[in-house]
CSV table of C-alpha atoms in Angstrom, one decimal:
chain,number,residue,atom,x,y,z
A,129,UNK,CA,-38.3,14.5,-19.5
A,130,UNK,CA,-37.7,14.4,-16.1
A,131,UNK,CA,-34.6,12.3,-14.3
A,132,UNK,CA,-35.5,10.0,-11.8
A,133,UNK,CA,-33.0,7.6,-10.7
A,134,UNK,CA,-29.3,6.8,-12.1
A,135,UNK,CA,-27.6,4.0,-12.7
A,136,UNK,CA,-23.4,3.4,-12.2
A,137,UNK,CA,-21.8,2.2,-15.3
A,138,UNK,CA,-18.6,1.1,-15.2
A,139,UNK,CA,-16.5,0.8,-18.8
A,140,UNK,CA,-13.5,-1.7,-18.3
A,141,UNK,CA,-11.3,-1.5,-21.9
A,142,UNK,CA,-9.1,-4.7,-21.8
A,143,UNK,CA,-6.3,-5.3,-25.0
A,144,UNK,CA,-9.0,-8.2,-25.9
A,145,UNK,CA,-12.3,-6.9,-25.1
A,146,UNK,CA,-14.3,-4.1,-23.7
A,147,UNK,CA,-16.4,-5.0,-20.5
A,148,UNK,CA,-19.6,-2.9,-20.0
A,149,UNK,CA,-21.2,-3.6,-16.2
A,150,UNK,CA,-23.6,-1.6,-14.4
A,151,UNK,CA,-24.7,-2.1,-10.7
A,152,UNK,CA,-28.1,-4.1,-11.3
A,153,UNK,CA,-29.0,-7.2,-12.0
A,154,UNK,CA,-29.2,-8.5,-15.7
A,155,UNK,CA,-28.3,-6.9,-19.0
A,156,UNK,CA,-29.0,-3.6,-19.5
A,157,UNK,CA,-29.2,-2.4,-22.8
A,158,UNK,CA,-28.0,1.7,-23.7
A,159,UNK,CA,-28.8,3.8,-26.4
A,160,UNK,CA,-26.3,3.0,-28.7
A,161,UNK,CA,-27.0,-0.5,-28.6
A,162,UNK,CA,-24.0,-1.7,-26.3
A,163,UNK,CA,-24.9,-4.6,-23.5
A,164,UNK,CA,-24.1,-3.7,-20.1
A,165,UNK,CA,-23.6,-6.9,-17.8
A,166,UNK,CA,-24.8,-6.8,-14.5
A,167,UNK,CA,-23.0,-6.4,-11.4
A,168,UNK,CA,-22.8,-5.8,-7.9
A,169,UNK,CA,-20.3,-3.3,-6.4
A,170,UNK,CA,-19.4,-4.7,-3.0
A,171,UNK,CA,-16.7,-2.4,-2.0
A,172,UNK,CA,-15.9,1.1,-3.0
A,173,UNK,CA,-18.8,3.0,-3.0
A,174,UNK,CA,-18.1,5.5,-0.8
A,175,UNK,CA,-14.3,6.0,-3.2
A,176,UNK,CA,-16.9,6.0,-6.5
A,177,UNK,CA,-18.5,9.1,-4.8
A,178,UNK,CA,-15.1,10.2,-4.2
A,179,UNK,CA,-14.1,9.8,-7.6
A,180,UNK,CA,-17.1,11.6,-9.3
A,181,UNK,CA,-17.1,14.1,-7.0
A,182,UNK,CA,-13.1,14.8,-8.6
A,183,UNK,CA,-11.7,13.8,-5.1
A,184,UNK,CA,-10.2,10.4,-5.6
A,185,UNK,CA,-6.8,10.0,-6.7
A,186,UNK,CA,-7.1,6.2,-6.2
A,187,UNK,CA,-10.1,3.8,-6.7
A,188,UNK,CA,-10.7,-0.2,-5.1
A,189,UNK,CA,-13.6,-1.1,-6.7
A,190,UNK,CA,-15.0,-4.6,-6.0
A,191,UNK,CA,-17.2,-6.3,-8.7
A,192,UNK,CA,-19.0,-9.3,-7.4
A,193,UNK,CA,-21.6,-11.5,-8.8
A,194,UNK,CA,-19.7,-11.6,-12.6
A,195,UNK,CA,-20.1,-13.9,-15.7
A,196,UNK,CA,-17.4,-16.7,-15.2
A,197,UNK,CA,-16.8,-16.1,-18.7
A,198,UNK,CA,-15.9,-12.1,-17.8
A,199,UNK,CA,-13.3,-13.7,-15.0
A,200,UNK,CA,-12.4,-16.3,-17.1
A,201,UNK,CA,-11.0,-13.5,-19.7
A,202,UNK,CA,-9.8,-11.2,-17.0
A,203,UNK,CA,-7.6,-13.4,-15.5
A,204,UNK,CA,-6.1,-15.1,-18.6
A,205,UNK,CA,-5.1,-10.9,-19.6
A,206,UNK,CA,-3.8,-10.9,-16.3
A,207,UNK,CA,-1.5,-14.3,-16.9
A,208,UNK,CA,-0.7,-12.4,-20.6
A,209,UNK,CA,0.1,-9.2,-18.8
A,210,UNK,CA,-2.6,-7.1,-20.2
A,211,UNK,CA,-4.1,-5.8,-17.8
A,212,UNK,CA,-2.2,-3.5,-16.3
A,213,UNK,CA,-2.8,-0.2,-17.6
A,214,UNK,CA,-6.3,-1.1,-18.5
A,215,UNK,CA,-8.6,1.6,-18.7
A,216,UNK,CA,-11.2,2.0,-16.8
A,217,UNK,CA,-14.2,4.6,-16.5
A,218,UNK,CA,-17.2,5.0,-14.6
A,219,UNK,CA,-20.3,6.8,-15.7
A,220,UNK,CA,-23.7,7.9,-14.6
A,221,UNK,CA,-26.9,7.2,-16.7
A,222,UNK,CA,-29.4,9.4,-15.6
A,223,UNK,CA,-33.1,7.7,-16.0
A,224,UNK,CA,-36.7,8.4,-16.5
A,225,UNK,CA,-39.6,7.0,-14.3
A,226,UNK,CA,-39.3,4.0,-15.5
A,227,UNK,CA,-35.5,3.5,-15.6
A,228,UNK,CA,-35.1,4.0,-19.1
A,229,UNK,CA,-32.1,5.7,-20.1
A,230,UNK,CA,-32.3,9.8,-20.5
A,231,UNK,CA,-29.2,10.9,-23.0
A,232,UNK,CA,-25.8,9.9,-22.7
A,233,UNK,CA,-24.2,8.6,-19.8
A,234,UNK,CA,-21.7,11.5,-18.6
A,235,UNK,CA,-17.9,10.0,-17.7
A,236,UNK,CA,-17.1,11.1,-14.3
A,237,UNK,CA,-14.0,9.2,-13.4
A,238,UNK,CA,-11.2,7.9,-15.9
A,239,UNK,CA,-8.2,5.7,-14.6
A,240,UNK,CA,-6.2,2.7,-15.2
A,241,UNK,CA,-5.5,-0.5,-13.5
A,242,UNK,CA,-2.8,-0.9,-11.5
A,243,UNK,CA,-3.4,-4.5,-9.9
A,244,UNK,CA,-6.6,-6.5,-10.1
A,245,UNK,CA,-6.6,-9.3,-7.6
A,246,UNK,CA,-9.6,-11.7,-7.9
A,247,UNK,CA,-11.1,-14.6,-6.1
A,248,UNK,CA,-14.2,-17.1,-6.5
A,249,UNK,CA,-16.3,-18.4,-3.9
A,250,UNK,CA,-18.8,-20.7,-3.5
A,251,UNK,CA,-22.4,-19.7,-2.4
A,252,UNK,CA,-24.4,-23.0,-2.4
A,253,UNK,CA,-23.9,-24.8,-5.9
A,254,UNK,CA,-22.7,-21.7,-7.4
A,255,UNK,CA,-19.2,-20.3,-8.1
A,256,UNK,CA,-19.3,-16.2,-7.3
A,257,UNK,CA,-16.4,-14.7,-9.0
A,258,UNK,CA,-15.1,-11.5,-7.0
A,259,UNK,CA,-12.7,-9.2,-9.2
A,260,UNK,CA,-11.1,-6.0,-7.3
A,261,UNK,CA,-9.9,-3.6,-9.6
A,262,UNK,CA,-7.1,-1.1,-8.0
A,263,UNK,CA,-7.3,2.0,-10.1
A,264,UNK,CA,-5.4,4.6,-10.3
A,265,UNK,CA,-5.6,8.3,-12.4
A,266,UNK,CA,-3.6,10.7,-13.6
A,267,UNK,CA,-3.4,12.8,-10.2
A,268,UNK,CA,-1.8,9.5,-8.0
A,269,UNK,CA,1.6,10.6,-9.5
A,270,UNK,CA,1.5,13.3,-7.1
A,271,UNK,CA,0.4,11.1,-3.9
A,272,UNK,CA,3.0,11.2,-0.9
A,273,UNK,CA,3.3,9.0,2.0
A,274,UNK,CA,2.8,10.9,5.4
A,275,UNK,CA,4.8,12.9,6.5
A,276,UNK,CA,7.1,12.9,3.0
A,277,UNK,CA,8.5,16.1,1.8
A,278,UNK,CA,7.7,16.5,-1.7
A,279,UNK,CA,10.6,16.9,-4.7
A,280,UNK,CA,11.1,18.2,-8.1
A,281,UNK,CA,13.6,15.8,-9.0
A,282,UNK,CA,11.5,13.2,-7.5
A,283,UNK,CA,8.0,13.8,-8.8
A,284,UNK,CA,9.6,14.5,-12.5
A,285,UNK,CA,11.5,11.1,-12.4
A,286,UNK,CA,8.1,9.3,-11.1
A,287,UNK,CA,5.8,10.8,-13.8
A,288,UNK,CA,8.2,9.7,-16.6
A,289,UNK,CA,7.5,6.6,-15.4
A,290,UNK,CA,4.6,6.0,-14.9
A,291,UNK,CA,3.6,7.9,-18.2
A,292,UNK,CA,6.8,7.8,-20.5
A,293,UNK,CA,5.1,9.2,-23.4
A,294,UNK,CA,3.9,12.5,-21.9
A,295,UNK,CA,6.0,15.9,-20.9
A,296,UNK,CA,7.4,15.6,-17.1
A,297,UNK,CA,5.4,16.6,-14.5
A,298,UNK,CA,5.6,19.9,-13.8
A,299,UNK,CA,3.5,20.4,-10.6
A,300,UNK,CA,6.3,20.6,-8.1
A,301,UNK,CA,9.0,22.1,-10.1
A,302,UNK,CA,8.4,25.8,-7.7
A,303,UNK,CA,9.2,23.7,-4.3
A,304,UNK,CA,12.8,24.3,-3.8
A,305,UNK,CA,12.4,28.0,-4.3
A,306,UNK,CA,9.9,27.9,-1.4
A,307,UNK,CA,11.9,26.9,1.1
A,308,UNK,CA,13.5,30.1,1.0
A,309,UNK,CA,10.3,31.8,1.9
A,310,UNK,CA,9.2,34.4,4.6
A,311,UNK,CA,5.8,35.0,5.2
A,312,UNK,CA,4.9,38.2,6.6
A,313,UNK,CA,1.3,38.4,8.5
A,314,UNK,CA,-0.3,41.5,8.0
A,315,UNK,CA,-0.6,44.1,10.3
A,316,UNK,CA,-3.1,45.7,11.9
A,317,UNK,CA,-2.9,49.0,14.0
């Protein structure tokens, strides 16, 4: 069968509950039987194409157009301190001609939530609940602000903790002997 569109999934797993949204209108029903909400992804497109693509380190994704019961839930695990750390995943589902799901959606991008601001308008007699979700993955414990050098010391002491149950990160640990380096150019006669 023949792919001919996709759809965006994106898997939220809160303490309480597991969200399921896609960026459509309605529910949207998979092939295991899960209900996946619809929602519209204001913000962030260009960092979800990022992110699939293996590029993004960090993700602001904006969900707009919500259940208030969704926001409603997401913000009391906020108040109860659950949400941080949430994970989050986004998927494609590729579909057919008439945008039925083909197979299983493939998980391109994994992370978890480091802040997630929200706000709710009003659009006529209608509250529109906006939710940003800042995410982060695994490789943001090696991000560096411009122009900083990076350190062993430092980037071991950061990784345990932000992920205290995992070995130290070990990406930087060959820096310092670096420093020390000459670099010859080849030459050519």
């Amino acid at each position: 069968m023949a792919i001919k569109s996709i759809r965006i999934l994106c898997r939220i797993e809160f303490p309480s509950k597991t969200f399921r949204l896609w960026d459509g209108a309605g529910p949207c029903l998979d092939a295991d039987g899960e209900v996946w909400i619809g929602a519209r992804l204001n913000e962030g497109l260009d960092q979800i194409e990022s992110a699939m693509n293996g590029e993004a380190a960090t993700l602001v994704l904006s969900l707009s157009g919500i259940d208030q019961d969704i926001s409603d839930l997401a913000y009391e695990d906020l108040e109860a301190g659950e949400v941080i750390g949430a994970k989050v995943q986004l998927l494609i589902q590729p579909c057919d001609e008439w945008d039925q799901p083909v197979g299983s959606p493939e998980v391109r991008f994994t992370g978890f939530v480091d802040n997630m601001p929200s706000d709710d308008t009003v659009s006529g007699d209608q509250i529109v609940s906006t939710i940003m979700l800042e995410v982060r993955n695994r490789f943001d414990l090696r991000t560096l602000t411009s122009g900083a050098v990076l350190s062993d010391v430092d980037q071991r002491a950061r990784s345990a903790v932000l992920n205290p149950s995992t070995p130290p990160d070990r990406f930087a640990e060959r820096v310092p002997g670096l420093a020390d380096k000459v670099i010859v150019w080849p030459r050519f006669s």
